[in-house]
Amino acid sequence: MDVSHILDNLNKPQRDAVSSAPQSLLVLAGAGSGKTRVLVHRIAWLLEVEKTSPFSILSVTFTNKAAKEMRSRIEQLLTTPSTGMWVGTFHGLAHRLLRRHYEEAKLPQGFQILDSDDQLSMVRRIQKELNLDTKQWPPRKSQWFINKQKDQGIRSYSMEHKGDYTTRTLITIYTAYEALCERSGVVDFAELLLRSLELIRDNAHIMQHYQQRFQHILVDEFQDTNELQYAWLQLLAGRKNLVFAVGDDDQSIYGWRGAKIENIQNFSKDFNEVKTVKLEQNYRSTSNILQAANALIANNKHRLGKNLWTEDKIGEPIKLYAAYNENEEAMHVVTEIQQWLTKDRQRNEIAILYRSNAQSRVFESTFIEKGIPYRVYGGLRFFERAEIKSALSYLRLMTNRDDDASFERSVNFPPRGIGDKTISMIRDYGKQNNLSLWQASEIMLQANIFKARAGNSLQNFLTFINNTASEIQHMLLSQQVDFVIRQTKLIEYYSKKEGEEKGKNREENLEELISAANGFEYRPDDEHANMSFLAAFLAHATLE
């Protein structure tokens, strides 16, 4: 068999990893050593040489962009679609499992995914209901506590406070948060993984099905897996399935968000007959950079060990400048830029990388002072923009009336005369009677609890959601999104509220949302099982 298209462009260690006999492999891959290439070519080898069924392959990455790139590269290499394989992020694949088995997972069929902002809003609401001072109990810290417990596979009911007041309070918040999510039919990102792990673990027939199906599990950026993700992989692998893990213990920098370097260190112990291959040739950096990196990382006595090298040139020496403070740092950078520009270098060849957004302020002030034009890249992701989240909240509420986060975001935006007092009454009634905000609103309206103006406004909102949901049922997805945006009058609101220029930017973003819906690919028999077209798009938007 001619395998030249799979192996010819690989170096020897890469070929060893790609063409290894079927077994579990740990590929220790240094920075710039071709990690993704090896993973893609390994899949091609399994399909073409080992004659593995695409249905028996599960490939996990850490970003949606990487998952899309992997699919594309596999299809280019094999010139055939990657249909049948499960390729995606941990959260995307967990979501896929829960959609297929929502009943066993004890979820409503139309469950929605909370993004981080909506999760924080729910935590704030809970703490307000519990009369907890936000200065003493910052909601972000409570959110972090909840996510940390979930990342470790810990439910609120299994925790013990052992008399500690702080722990007891946090457990109370966690318990109330779980109850609110259950009532609203929503799951957060950490819940996707935890619930899918519980789904597999607690349902023998589901575990057996997927262990028999996914005989080859491939994982990218293995050093970034957390405790829950590692347990999830072990469940799917069982005793017989083969795991091909690609990672770099020297690049494990996400301990602050739960990544455990012990996972890559323990891989050879926890999986059977593991072969280790090291990818040490670097194709990205000069020799000087690699020598400095090797010298620095050598001080870590717990690493598995590799030494990066390159056939590239030695390169310029590395310079280190220790500034006294941020202002001196900015001035030094400006001086360097001014010197480079005198050597016929172009401004678009110069970039400044900084760790946090707050650091850009001093640089920008100094550039303005010295008359140096610049452009800041980054900021909010598209689906995190306020106008997009507002439009999506209406669409989510039309697919799931019990989604409290979407109800709260849309009920009085744009303003329609439903004040904080009315919303607070609905919250209290819902909590007392274990009802969603939508259910509480319906019952309270029937009982004429509200004053006339507030009651009429609330009734009009519920009627609007019901009628619009009914009207868009048989429209194309892009038409549904377009229709809802027009009917909610979001564009008119932003134009009037924020002026012509900023309002125009908001309008362009909302138009782009319609374009995103128009270009959305829907595979009802694949990753969007048991979902309407609109629900699939909303899940995609959150996962993005």
Coordinates of C-alpha atoms in Angstrom, one line a residue:
M1 CA 0.0 0.0 0.0
D2 CA 1.3 3.5 -0.9
V3 CA 1.4 5.5 2.3
S4 CA 3.7 8.2 1.0
H5 CA 1.0 10.9 1.3
I6 CA 0.8 10.1 5.0
L7 CA 4.5 9.7 6.0
D8 CA 6.6 11.6 3.4
N9 CA 6.4 15.1 5.0
L10 CA 7.1 13.8 8.5
N11 CA 10.4 13.5 10.4
K12 CA 11.5 10.2 11.9
P13 CA 9.9 10.6 15.4
Q14 CA 6.7 11.9 13.8
R15 CA 6.6 8.9 11.5
D16 CA 7.3 6.6 14.5
A17 CA 4.2 8.1 16.3
V18 CA 2.0 8.1 13.3
S19 CA 2.8 4.5 12.1
S20 CA 3.0 2.8 15.5
A21 CA 1.2 -0.5 15.8
P22 CA -2.2 -0.1 17.5
Q23 CA -1.5 0.7 21.2
S24 CA -1.7 3.5 23.6
L25 CA 0.9 6.2 22.9
L26 CA 2.1 9.3 24.8
V27 CA 3.6 11.7 22.3
L28 CA 5.7 14.3 24.2
A29 CA 5.7 17.1 21.7
G30 CA 7.6 20.3 22.3
A31 CA 6.5 23.7 21.1
G32 CA 6.5 24.1 17.4
S33 CA 7.2 20.4 16.8
G34 CA 4.1 19.5 14.8
K35 CA 1.6 18.2 17.4
T36 CA -1.5 18.7 15.4
R37 CA 0.1 17.3 12.2
V38 CA 1.0 14.1 14.1
L39 CA -2.5 13.8 15.4
V40 CA -4.1 14.3 12.0
H41 CA -1.7 11.9 10.2
R42 CA -2.3 9.3 12.9
I43 CA -6.0 9.4 12.2
A44 CA -5.3 9.0 8.5
W45 CA -3.0 6.1 9.2
L46 CA -5.7 4.4 11.3
L47 CA -8.3 4.9 8.6
E48 CA -6.2 3.9 5.5
V49 CA -3.6 1.4 6.8
E50 CA -5.3 -0.1 9.9
K51 CA -8.7 0.0 8.1
T52 CA -10.2 1.4 11.3
S53 CA -13.9 2.5 10.9
P54 CA -14.3 6.3 11.3
F55 CA -17.1 5.5 13.7
S56 CA -14.6 4.1 16.2
I57 CA -12.5 7.3 16.3
L58 CA -13.0 10.0 19.0
S59 CA -10.6 13.0 18.7
V60 CA -10.6 15.7 21.4
T61 CA -9.1 19.2 21.1
F62 CA -9.2 22.2 23.4
T63 CA -10.7 24.9 21.0
N64 CA -13.4 25.0 18.4
K65 CA -10.9 26.5 16.0
A66 CA -8.5 23.5 16.5
A67 CA -11.4 21.0 16.0
K68 CA -12.4 22.7 12.7
E69 CA -8.8 22.8 11.5
M70 CA -8.4 19.1 12.4
R71 CA -11.5 18.1 10.4
S72 CA -10.4 20.1 7.4
R73 CA -6.8 18.7 7.4
I74 CA -8.1 15.1 7.7
E75 CA -10.4 15.6 4.8
Q76 CA -7.6 17.3 2.7
L77 CA -5.2 14.4 3.5
L78 CA -7.7 11.7 2.6
T79 CA -9.8 13.7 0.1
T80 CA -12.9 12.2 1.8
P81 CA -15.3 13.7 4.3
S82 CA -14.6 13.0 8.0
T83 CA -18.2 11.8 8.5
G84 CA -18.6 9.3 11.4
M85 CA -15.7 10.5 13.5
W86 CA -16.4 12.5 16.6
V87 CA -14.0 15.4 16.5
G88 CA -14.4 18.3 18.9
T89 CA -13.7 20.0 22.2
F90 CA -14.4 18.3 25.6
H91 CA -17.4 20.6 26.1
G92 CA -18.6 20.1 22.5
L93 CA -18.5 16.3 22.7
A94 CA -20.0 16.3 26.2
H95 CA -22.8 18.4 24.9
R96 CA -23.3 16.0 22.0
L97 CA -23.6 13.1 24.5
L98 CA -26.2 14.9 26.6
R99 CA -28.3 15.8 23.6
R100 CA -28.4 12.2 22.5
H101 CA -29.2 10.9 26.0
Y102 CA -31.0 13.9 27.6
E103 CA -33.6 11.6 29.3
E104 CA -31.0 9.4 31.0
A105 CA -29.1 12.6 31.9
K106 CA -32.3 13.9 33.6
L107 CA -32.4 17.0 31.4
P108 CA -35.2 18.6 29.4
Q109 CA -34.9 18.0 25.7
G110 CA -34.5 21.7 25.0
F111 CA -31.9 22.4 27.7
Q112 CA -29.7 25.4 27.0
I113 CA -26.1 26.2 27.9
L114 CA -25.2 29.1 30.2
D115 CA -22.2 31.2 29.3
S116 CA -20.0 32.6 32.0
D117 CA -21.7 35.9 32.2
D118 CA -25.2 34.4 32.6
Q119 CA -23.8 32.0 35.2
L120 CA -22.5 35.0 37.1
S121 CA -25.9 36.7 36.9
M122 CA -27.6 33.6 38.3
V123 CA -25.0 33.5 41.2
R124 CA -25.7 37.2 41.9
R125 CA -29.4 36.6 42.0
I126 CA -29.0 33.7 44.4
Q127 CA -26.8 35.7 46.8
K128 CA -29.3 38.5 46.7
E129 CA -32.1 36.0 47.6
L130 CA -29.9 34.7 50.4
N131 CA -29.3 38.3 51.7
L132 CA -25.5 37.9 51.3
D133 CA -23.4 41.1 51.1
T134 CA -21.5 41.1 47.8
K135 CA -18.6 42.8 49.4
Q136 CA -18.1 40.0 51.9
W137 CA -19.2 37.3 49.3
P138 CA -18.0 38.5 45.8
P139 CA -20.2 36.6 43.3
R140 CA -17.2 35.9 41.1
K141 CA -15.5 34.0 43.9
S142 CA -18.7 32.0 44.5
Q143 CA -18.8 31.3 40.8
W144 CA -15.2 30.1 40.9
F145 CA -16.0 27.9 43.9
I146 CA -18.9 26.2 42.1
N147 CA -16.9 25.6 38.9
K148 CA -13.9 24.3 40.9
Q149 CA -16.1 21.7 42.7
K150 CA -17.6 20.6 39.4
D151 CA -14.2 20.3 37.8
Q152 CA -13.3 17.9 40.6
G153 CA -16.6 16.0 40.1
I154 CA -18.0 17.2 43.5
R155 CA -21.8 17.9 43.9
S156 CA -23.1 20.2 46.6
Y157 CA -24.9 17.4 48.4
S158 CA -21.7 15.4 48.9
M159 CA -19.8 18.2 50.5
E160 CA -19.2 18.7 54.3
H161 CA -18.6 22.1 55.9
K162 CA -17.2 20.6 59.1
G163 CA -18.4 23.6 61.1
D164 CA -16.6 26.2 58.9
Y165 CA -18.8 29.2 58.3
T166 CA -17.3 30.2 54.9
T167 CA -17.5 26.7 53.5
R168 CA -21.1 26.2 54.8
T169 CA -22.2 29.5 53.1
L170 CA -20.5 28.6 49.8
I171 CA -22.2 25.1 49.9
T172 CA -25.5 26.9 50.5
I173 CA -24.9 29.1 47.4
Y174 CA -23.8 26.0 45.4
T175 CA -27.0 24.1 46.4
A176 CA -29.3 26.9 45.5
Y177 CA -27.5 27.4 42.2
E178 CA -27.9 23.7 41.3
A179 CA -31.6 23.9 42.1
L180 CA -32.1 27.1 40.0
C181 CA -30.3 25.5 37.0
E182 CA -32.5 22.4 37.3
R183 CA -35.6 24.5 37.5
S184 CA -34.5 26.6 34.5
G185 CA -33.4 23.7 32.3
V186 CA -29.9 25.1 31.8
V187 CA -26.4 23.8 32.3
D188 CA -23.1 25.7 32.6
F189 CA -19.8 24.7 30.9
A190 CA -18.5 22.7 33.9
E191 CA -21.9 21.0 34.2
L192 CA -21.6 19.7 30.6
L193 CA -18.6 17.7 31.5
L194 CA -19.7 16.6 35.0
R195 CA -23.2 15.6 33.8
S196 CA -21.9 13.7 30.8
L197 CA -19.4 11.8 33.0
E198 CA -22.2 10.9 35.4
L199 CA -24.3 9.8 32.4
I200 CA -21.7 7.3 31.3
R201 CA -20.7 6.2 34.8
D202 CA -24.3 5.6 36.0
N203 CA -25.8 4.0 32.9
A204 CA -24.1 0.6 32.2
H205 CA -25.7 0.3 28.7
I206 CA -24.5 3.7 27.7
M207 CA -21.0 3.1 29.0
Q208 CA -20.9 -0.3 27.2
H209 CA -22.1 1.3 23.9
Y210 CA -19.4 4.0 23.8
Q211 CA -16.6 1.9 25.0
Q212 CA -17.4 -0.6 22.2
R213 CA -17.7 2.2 19.7
F214 CA -14.7 4.5 20.5
Q215 CA -11.8 2.0 20.2
H216 CA -9.3 4.8 19.3
I217 CA -9.3 8.0 21.4
L218 CA -6.9 10.8 20.4
V219 CA -6.3 13.8 22.7
D220 CA -4.5 17.0 21.8
E221 CA -2.9 19.4 24.4
F222 CA -3.1 16.6 27.0
Q223 CA -1.2 18.6 29.6
D224 CA -4.2 21.0 29.9
T225 CA -6.7 18.3 31.0
N226 CA -8.2 18.7 34.4
E227 CA -9.3 16.0 36.9
L228 CA -12.8 15.7 35.4
Q229 CA -11.6 15.5 31.8
Y230 CA -9.1 12.8 32.7
A231 CA -11.8 10.8 34.5
W232 CA -14.1 11.2 31.4
L233 CA -11.3 9.9 29.1
Q234 CA -10.7 6.9 31.4
L235 CA -14.4 6.0 31.5
L236 CA -14.6 6.0 27.7
A237 CA -11.3 4.2 27.3
G238 CA -12.2 1.4 29.7
R239 CA -9.7 -1.5 29.8
K240 CA -9.3 -2.1 26.1
N241 CA -9.5 1.1 24.1
L242 CA -6.4 2.8 22.8
V243 CA -5.5 6.4 23.8
F244 CA -3.2 8.5 21.7
A245 CA -2.3 11.5 23.9
V246 CA -0.3 14.4 22.5
G247 CA 1.0 16.9 25.0
D248 CA 3.9 18.9 26.5
D249 CA 4.5 18.9 30.2
D250 CA 6.8 21.9 29.7
Q251 CA 3.8 24.0 28.5
S252 CA 1.4 23.3 31.4
I253 CA 0.4 26.8 32.5
Y254 CA -3.3 26.4 33.2
G255 CA -3.2 25.1 36.8
W256 CA -5.1 28.2 37.8
R257 CA -8.1 26.9 35.8
G258 CA -7.9 23.3 37.0
A259 CA -5.4 21.7 34.6
K260 CA -3.4 18.9 36.3
I261 CA 0.1 18.2 35.1
E262 CA -0.1 14.9 37.0
N263 CA -2.4 13.6 34.2
I264 CA 0.4 13.6 31.6
Q265 CA 2.9 12.3 34.2
N266 CA 0.6 9.5 35.3
F267 CA -0.6 8.5 31.8
S268 CA 1.9 5.6 31.4
K269 CA 0.7 4.2 34.8
D270 CA -3.0 4.6 34.2
F271 CA -3.2 3.2 30.7
N272 CA -2.0 -0.2 29.5
E273 CA 1.3 -0.8 27.7
V274 CA 2.0 2.8 26.8
K275 CA 4.7 3.7 24.3
T276 CA 6.3 7.1 24.5
V277 CA 7.6 9.1 21.6
K278 CA 9.3 12.5 21.9
L279 CA 9.0 15.2 19.3
E280 CA 12.0 17.5 19.9
Q281 CA 12.7 19.1 16.5
N282 CA 11.3 22.6 16.5
Y283 CA 10.1 24.3 13.3
R284 CA 9.1 27.7 14.8
S285 CA 12.0 29.3 16.7
T286 CA 15.6 30.1 16.2
S287 CA 18.4 28.3 18.0
N288 CA 19.0 31.1 20.5
I289 CA 15.4 31.0 21.7
L290 CA 15.4 27.2 22.1
Q291 CA 18.7 27.2 24.0
A292 CA 17.3 29.7 26.4
A293 CA 14.1 27.8 26.8
N294 CA 15.9 24.5 27.4
A295 CA 18.2 26.1 30.0
L296 CA 15.2 27.6 31.8
I297 CA 12.9 24.6 31.8
A298 CA 15.8 22.3 32.9
N299 CA 15.3 23.6 36.4
N300 CA 12.0 21.8 36.7
K301 CA 13.1 18.5 38.3
H302 CA 9.7 16.8 37.8
R303 CA 9.4 17.1 34.0
L304 CA 9.4 14.0 31.8
G305 CA 12.3 15.4 29.9
K306 CA 13.1 16.4 26.3
N307 CA 15.5 18.9 24.6
L308 CA 14.2 21.0 21.8
W309 CA 16.5 21.7 18.8
T310 CA 16.2 23.2 15.3
E311 CA 18.0 23.2 12.0
D312 CA 17.1 26.9 11.7
K313 CA 19.7 29.7 12.1
I314 CA 21.1 30.8 15.5
G315 CA 19.1 34.1 15.3
E316 CA 19.4 37.3 17.2
P317 CA 20.4 37.3 20.9
I318 CA 17.7 37.5 23.4
K319 CA 17.6 40.8 25.3
L320 CA 16.1 41.3 28.8
Y321 CA 15.1 44.8 30.0
A322 CA 14.0 45.2 33.7
A323 CA 11.9 48.4 33.9
Y324 CA 11.4 50.2 37.2
N325 CA 7.6 50.5 36.7
E326 CA 5.0 50.3 33.9
N327 CA 5.6 53.9 32.7
E328 CA 9.3 53.2 32.3
E329 CA 8.5 50.0 30.5
A330 CA 6.2 51.8 28.0
M331 CA 8.9 54.5 27.4
H332 CA 11.5 51.8 26.7
V333 CA 9.2 50.1 24.2
V334 CA 8.4 53.4 22.5
T335 CA 12.2 54.2 22.2
E336 CA 12.8 50.7 20.6
I337 CA 10.0 51.3 18.1
Q338 CA 11.3 54.7 17.2
Q339 CA 14.7 53.2 16.5
W340 CA 13.3 50.4 14.4
L341 CA 11.3 52.8 12.3
T342 CA 14.5 54.7 11.4
K343 CA 15.8 51.4 9.8
D344 CA 13.1 51.3 7.2
R345 CA 10.9 48.9 9.2
Q346 CA 7.1 49.2 8.8
R347 CA 4.7 49.8 11.7
N348 CA 2.7 46.7 10.7
E349 CA 5.7 44.6 11.4
I350 CA 5.7 45.5 15.1
A351 CA 3.5 43.9 17.7
I352 CA 3.3 44.3 21.5
L353 CA 2.0 41.3 23.5
Y354 CA 0.7 41.9 27.0
R355 CA -0.7 39.6 29.6
S356 CA -3.9 41.4 30.6
N357 CA -6.1 44.1 29.0
A358 CA -5.4 46.5 31.8
Q359 CA -1.8 46.7 30.7
S360 CA -2.7 48.3 27.4
R361 CA -3.6 51.6 29.1
V362 CA -0.1 52.9 29.8
F363 CA 1.1 51.8 26.3
E364 CA -1.7 53.6 24.6
S365 CA -1.2 56.8 26.7
T366 CA 2.5 56.8 25.8
F367 CA 1.8 56.2 22.1
I368 CA -0.7 59.1 22.0
E369 CA 1.8 61.4 23.8
K370 CA 4.6 60.5 21.3
G371 CA 2.4 60.6 18.2
I372 CA 2.7 56.9 17.3
P373 CA -0.3 55.5 15.6
Y374 CA -1.4 52.0 16.9
R375 CA -4.3 49.6 16.8
V376 CA -5.5 47.4 19.6
Y377 CA -6.6 43.8 18.7
G378 CA -8.8 41.7 20.9
G379 CA -11.6 42.8 23.2
L380 CA -14.9 41.0 23.4
R381 CA -15.6 38.0 21.3
F382 CA -18.5 38.3 18.9
F383 CA -21.0 36.2 20.9
E384 CA -20.1 38.1 24.1
R385 CA -21.2 41.5 22.8
A386 CA -24.1 43.0 24.6
E387 CA -26.4 43.3 21.6
I388 CA -25.7 39.7 20.5
K389 CA -26.4 38.4 23.9
S390 CA -29.7 40.4 24.0
A391 CA -30.8 38.9 20.7
L392 CA -29.8 35.4 21.7
S393 CA -31.7 35.7 25.0
Y394 CA -34.9 36.3 23.1
L395 CA -34.2 33.3 20.9
R396 CA -33.3 31.1 23.8
L397 CA -36.5 32.0 25.7
M398 CA -38.5 31.0 22.6
T399 CA -36.9 27.6 22.7
N400 CA -37.1 27.2 26.5
R401 CA -39.5 29.3 28.5
D402 CA -38.0 28.2 31.8
D403 CA -34.6 29.7 31.0
D404 CA -34.4 32.2 33.9
A405 CA -31.2 33.8 32.7
S406 CA -32.7 34.6 29.3
F407 CA -36.0 35.8 30.9
E408 CA -34.1 38.2 33.1
R409 CA -32.0 39.6 30.3
S410 CA -35.0 40.2 27.9
V411 CA -38.0 40.9 30.1
N412 CA -37.3 44.6 30.3
F413 CA -34.8 45.1 27.5
P414 CA -35.5 47.2 25.5
P415 CA -37.4 48.9 28.4
R416 CA -41.1 48.1 28.4
G417 CA -42.2 49.3 31.8
I418 CA -41.4 46.3 33.9
G419 CA -39.4 47.6 36.8
D420 CA -37.0 46.0 39.3
K421 CA -39.8 45.7 41.9
T422 CA -42.0 43.6 39.6
I423 CA -39.1 41.4 38.7
S424 CA -38.2 41.0 42.4
M425 CA -41.7 39.9 43.1
I426 CA -41.6 37.3 40.4
R427 CA -38.2 36.0 41.7
D428 CA -39.6 35.7 45.2
Y429 CA -42.7 33.9 44.1
G430 CA -40.7 31.6 41.9
K431 CA -38.3 30.7 44.7
Q432 CA -41.1 30.1 47.2
N433 CA -43.0 27.8 44.9
N434 CA -40.1 26.2 43.0
L435 CA -41.2 27.7 39.7
S436 CA -39.3 29.3 36.8
L437 CA -39.7 33.0 36.3
W438 CA -41.9 32.3 33.3
Q439 CA -44.2 30.0 35.3
A440 CA -44.3 32.4 38.2
S441 CA -45.2 35.2 35.9
E442 CA -48.1 33.3 34.4
I443 CA -49.6 32.3 37.7
M444 CA -49.2 35.8 39.2
L445 CA -50.8 37.4 36.2
Q446 CA -53.8 35.1 36.5
A447 CA -54.1 36.0 40.2
N448 CA -53.9 39.8 39.4
I449 CA -51.1 40.3 41.8
F450 CA -49.4 43.2 39.9
K451 CA -50.5 46.8 39.5
A452 CA -52.3 47.4 36.2
R453 CA -49.4 49.0 34.3
A454 CA -46.8 46.4 35.3
G455 CA -49.2 43.6 34.8
N456 CA -50.1 44.7 31.3
S457 CA -46.5 45.2 30.3
L458 CA -45.6 41.7 31.6
Q459 CA -48.6 40.1 29.9
N460 CA -47.6 41.8 26.6
F461 CA -44.0 40.4 27.0
L462 CA -45.3 36.9 27.5
T463 CA -47.7 37.2 24.6
F464 CA -44.9 38.6 22.4
I465 CA -42.6 35.7 23.1
N466 CA -45.4 33.1 22.5
N467 CA -46.6 34.7 19.3
T468 CA -43.2 35.3 17.9
A469 CA -42.1 31.7 18.7
S470 CA -45.2 30.5 16.9
E471 CA -44.6 32.7 13.8
I472 CA -40.9 31.7 13.3
Q473 CA -41.5 27.9 13.6
H474 CA -41.5 27.3 9.8
M475 CA -39.0 29.9 8.8
L476 CA -35.4 29.3 7.7
L477 CA -32.9 29.8 10.6
S478 CA -31.6 33.1 9.2
Q479 CA -35.1 34.3 8.7
Q480 CA -36.0 33.4 12.3
V481 CA -33.0 35.4 13.7
D482 CA -33.8 38.3 11.4
F483 CA -37.4 38.3 12.3
V484 CA -36.8 38.3 16.1
I485 CA -34.2 41.1 15.9
R486 CA -36.7 43.3 13.9
Q487 CA -39.6 42.5 16.2
T488 CA -37.7 43.2 19.4
K489 CA -36.6 46.6 18.0
L490 CA -33.1 46.2 19.3
I491 CA -31.6 48.1 16.4
E492 CA -33.9 51.1 16.9
Y493 CA -33.1 51.1 20.7
Y494 CA -29.4 51.1 20.2
S495 CA -29.6 53.8 17.5
K496 CA -31.6 56.1 19.7
K497 CA -29.7 55.3 22.9
E498 CA -26.1 55.3 21.8
G499 CA -26.0 57.6 18.8
E500 CA -25.3 57.1 15.2
E501 CA -21.8 55.7 15.2
K502 CA -22.0 53.3 18.1
G503 CA -25.6 52.4 17.2
K504 CA -24.4 51.6 13.6
N505 CA -21.7 49.2 15.0
R506 CA -24.4 47.4 17.1
E507 CA -26.6 47.2 14.0
E508 CA -23.7 45.7 11.9
N509 CA -23.1 43.1 14.6
L510 CA -26.7 42.1 14.7
E511 CA -26.7 41.8 10.9
E512 CA -23.6 39.6 11.3
L513 CA -25.6 37.4 13.6
I514 CA -28.1 36.9 10.9
S515 CA -25.2 36.0 8.5
A516 CA -23.8 33.5 11.1
A517 CA -27.2 31.9 11.2
N518 CA -27.3 31.7 7.4
G519 CA -24.0 30.0 7.3
F520 CA -24.6 27.6 10.1
E521 CA -24.2 23.9 9.2
Y522 CA -26.8 21.6 10.6
R523 CA -26.3 17.9 11.0
P524 CA -29.5 16.5 12.7
D525 CA -28.2 12.9 12.6
D526 CA -24.8 13.8 14.0
E527 CA -23.8 16.2 16.7
H528 CA -27.2 18.0 17.0
A529 CA -29.3 14.9 17.8
N530 CA -32.8 15.7 19.2
M531 CA -32.4 19.4 18.5
S532 CA -34.4 21.9 16.4
F533 CA -32.4 24.0 13.9
L534 CA -32.7 27.0 16.2
A535 CA -31.7 25.2 19.4
A536 CA -28.6 23.7 17.6
F537 CA -27.6 27.2 16.5
L538 CA -28.0 28.6 20.1
A539 CA -25.9 25.8 21.5
H540 CA -23.2 26.5 18.9
A541 CA -23.2 30.2 19.8
T542 CA -22.6 29.5 23.4
L543 CA -19.9 26.8 22.8
E544 CA -18.1 29.2 20.4

